[in-house]
């Protein structure tokens, strides 16, 4: 419809209608209750004497993902970056492509729509690649994420009773749990799509090896961070209007990103912290000493430490609980027995080491066929042995 | 099929990077992986069985704590395969011996009375005929082409609850052995994923071994939960590498039933024609026969002394009905008269002296002698 408009103002109008429609849907379903709750709290504070009834809204599965995918199509078409899609069915398939519908990756029309234009030719390579992706994803989710969830859930269920050591390790475990959970889903989604002959974008790239926050966001949930870059950060002005404006844009983008994850103050604080962290590491990178003399490993540990700290706000039930955890980490014993399973620690250490090696010059060792095959056999055996009765839903399904 | 409005074809779309730390295998390598996994699925359990040192031990019975460890049952059943003159006795706790020690069971009593044939106690504590049918189907391959004794305990028909005929989900023994998909038991509620998992486990020894680890070594917990409960322990240290032995004790005190309560029972019998348990018992018989087994059915001995007159009369009708079926099938069977009242600990379980009396009765039964004598 937008293409038929001759005048730019009419195009803008249709773009506005489309974006408004998408955001309204997202806002109604995802933020309706949050807005009402906060409004009621405000009304109570000022003694208004009445309150809005809280809507009981069921969140459509994957709404945050397909709304963003739909918006990217409209905006890209408006910008002239893609062709018009005349087939409603093909457009609907693009928006609701089942492997990635509920938790991404958030595909761009320019990448997925052309693939839907013709029958995919499924080759042996598609099948083997799909299997390769799927098995790694299965291992991440069924073995690692669900395993770590046992400890995280136990500690976070009653943080007021946990000592600092347990809270630290639970937060450390959650950092890995959410990585395994989300990237595991993505791997499986990409694997399933690949086996059908479709290619979905890379969404994670060893995020816990990032050397600064900008680097982290180019490795974590890549499809979302590039979405925000292209449709929020750059339209706001990006880094084109000076340092102050750039930091303002980073701040706004990260806060919106936090809010995208969930309708709660904890997610907003999480976004604010990431914005501040990103500004801080960017400033540090300006210094020659930091750039040249601080070892890469230290930078990686600093980023991991900071990101892990922010996960407290992501995981906590509310701001009060997050604050309780933060204060207890600094006020209770670091030396008490956290009852953290050594097996889990060993597994995380092994995977972290694998990632370090993969990004080092020793990478070739891991590309040696017998090594790869041995790793796959170990992963599959772990899937059998570690399969837990404690099946957990994917964390990102809630978004 | 190409859409002309796009100036690029499907295959022309730039492929996204494969992965950040990908383990990318070719199809040929996947085929090799599949073969390795098949070898692991069969070879590791076989190796483990060897490491645990499974051998035929006199008066062995599956430890009561491992009643639902069907991997153990299968290993034990396998030890009775050679020598071939061992006759497995299959059934519930009447065969297993709820009120007796391992050397006071029916199989022990029969072994004491004669030396030509050895009887092995392959009873499972708490197993009902519906589950027994599943046990025979999935874990009874070792019995193929042999003589077997199959016990039927009418106790499982004494109420709709015991007959699994309650219309709402309830807990019952050995749910993993009941049909998961083909037939629906209203009493059984389980998610489809878990049913699939259970059904697959029956066919993959590696999965059975994993269940064995959980039940036998990790205190009924899966490995992740066990490491949570034992954070500093190495899971390998929990694996004892020994054949699990039963305790030399009776799980319940062998006290005659009338010393506990003299109240006569008025059971809500389920008629055999409507009984799930009886239907599945018949299916177990068919399964065994289809595998070339020569089946001898030991019916009861049920404690009729414990029934009031009306209930006893009702039961007798049902017993006659079931015996008639056994005769119609030309099955070798024995339906011994009830033991003396004082030899029962409850409605169906004898005390040690009861098993001795039952064994003597059996030995003197023509059908049982014929069964033992046939080659």
XYZ file of C-alpha atoms in Angstrom, chain A residues 236-391:
156
model
C 17.851 9.038 16.552
C 21.067 10.390 15.079
C 23.528 7.680 16.042
C 26.990 9.115 16.532
C 26.548 11.844 13.945
C 25.683 14.686 16.304
C 28.540 14.718 18.744
C 29.524 12.721 21.797
C 26.827 14.032 24.112
C 24.022 13.275 21.662
C 25.577 9.912 20.880
C 25.535 8.938 24.555
C 21.973 10.152 24.792
C 21.067 7.945 21.854
C 22.881 4.972 23.356
C 21.075 5.559 26.626
C 17.651 5.794 25.017
C 18.267 2.771 22.810
C 19.394 0.618 25.705
C 16.481 1.662 27.904
C 14.038 0.801 25.113
C 15.894 -2.461 24.658
C 15.457 -3.180 28.365
C 11.779 -2.387 28.172
C 11.445 -4.650 25.140
C 12.552 -7.569 27.275
C 9.786 -7.139 29.772
C 7.281 -4.793 31.279
C 8.989 -4.251 34.614
C 11.288 -1.750 36.262
C 13.952 -4.418 36.625
C 14.326 -4.580 32.842
C 14.475 -0.800 32.582
C 17.245 -0.709 35.197
C 18.996 -3.513 33.319
C 18.854 -1.361 30.170
C 20.101 1.721 32.038
C 23.033 -0.233 33.489
C 23.989 -1.517 30.058
C 23.796 2.015 28.681
C 26.071 3.291 31.430
C 28.422 0.349 30.979
C 28.573 0.935 27.274
C 29.429 4.584 27.757
C 32.057 3.732 30.352
C 33.814 1.110 28.228
C 33.668 3.431 25.245
C 35.377 6.130 27.283
C 37.945 3.644 28.519
C 38.682 2.637 24.963
C 39.588 6.263 24.243
C 42.496 5.980 26.639
C 45.696 4.692 25.104
C 46.711 2.955 28.318
C 43.491 0.919 28.420
C 43.628 0.182 24.725
C 47.265 -0.808 24.532
C 48.349 -2.030 27.945
C 45.367 -3.655 29.635
C 45.455 -7.327 28.679
C 42.601 -8.601 26.547
C 41.825 -11.239 29.150
C 41.309 -8.601 31.841
C 38.963 -6.659 29.571
C 37.001 -9.808 28.885
C 36.719 -10.569 32.580
C 35.617 -7.031 33.325
C 32.897 -7.156 30.690
C 31.774 -10.578 31.846
C 31.711 -9.380 35.449
C 29.672 -6.323 34.565
C 27.215 -8.203 32.362
C 26.807 -10.833 35.058
C 26.064 -8.119 37.606
C 23.337 -6.692 35.379
C 21.749 -10.124 35.066
C 20.731 -9.783 38.728
C 18.132 -7.236 37.631
C 17.103 -9.402 34.719
C 16.532 -12.467 36.897
C 15.125 -10.924 40.078
C 11.357 -10.913 40.534
C 11.283 -7.175 41.249
C 13.504 -4.231 42.067
C 13.282 -4.896 45.803
C 14.563 -8.421 45.363
C 17.335 -7.277 43.037
C 18.438 -4.703 45.576
C 18.300 -7.313 48.342
C 20.592 -9.565 46.306
C 23.036 -6.750 45.584
C 23.190 -5.681 49.223
C 23.553 -9.246 50.478
C 26.398 -9.857 48.070
C 28.281 -7.023 49.755
C 27.133 -7.603 53.310
C 27.182 -11.358 53.887
C 29.876 -13.995 53.882
C 31.821 -14.716 50.722
C 33.426 -17.719 52.338
C 30.373 -19.731 53.345
C 29.732 -22.978 51.497
C 27.590 -22.108 48.470
C 26.782 -25.806 47.808
C 27.489 -25.191 44.154
C 27.966 -28.429 42.204
C 31.513 -28.869 41.012
C 30.264 -30.748 37.989
C 28.439 -27.637 36.780
C 31.523 -25.526 37.399
C 33.663 -27.990 35.475
C 31.244 -27.994 32.542
C 31.078 -24.216 32.340
C 34.868 -23.980 32.589
C 35.225 -26.528 29.791
C 32.875 -24.638 27.488
C 34.415 -21.279 28.295
C 37.861 -22.719 27.560
C 36.532 -24.150 24.296
C 35.299 -20.699 23.306
C 38.632 -19.084 24.212
C 40.479 -21.657 22.133
C 38.033 -21.192 19.272
C 38.842 -17.493 19.138
C 42.583 -18.104 19.431
C 45.283 -19.274 17.083
C 44.792 -22.805 18.381
C 41.379 -22.923 16.691
C 42.625 -25.458 14.155
C 42.772 -28.135 16.831
C 39.021 -27.850 17.252
C 38.419 -28.110 13.527
C 40.140 -31.468 13.316
C 37.376 -33.931 12.292
C 37.983 -36.575 15.004
C 37.942 -33.850 17.667
C 34.656 -32.469 16.361
C 33.114 -35.925 16.186
C 34.304 -36.814 19.676
C 32.774 -33.590 20.991
C 29.447 -34.387 19.332
C 29.420 -37.895 20.821
C 30.178 -36.446 24.261
C 27.380 -33.915 23.840
C 24.886 -36.573 22.812
C 25.876 -38.813 25.722
C 25.475 -35.831 28.041
C 21.991 -35.259 26.627
C 21.142 -38.839 27.644
C 22.811 -38.748 31.046
C 21.870 -35.212 32.048
C 18.337 -35.241 30.747
C 16.511 -33.944 33.731
C 13.002 -34.368 35.021
C 13.259 -30.636 35.608
C 12.282 -29.514 32.129
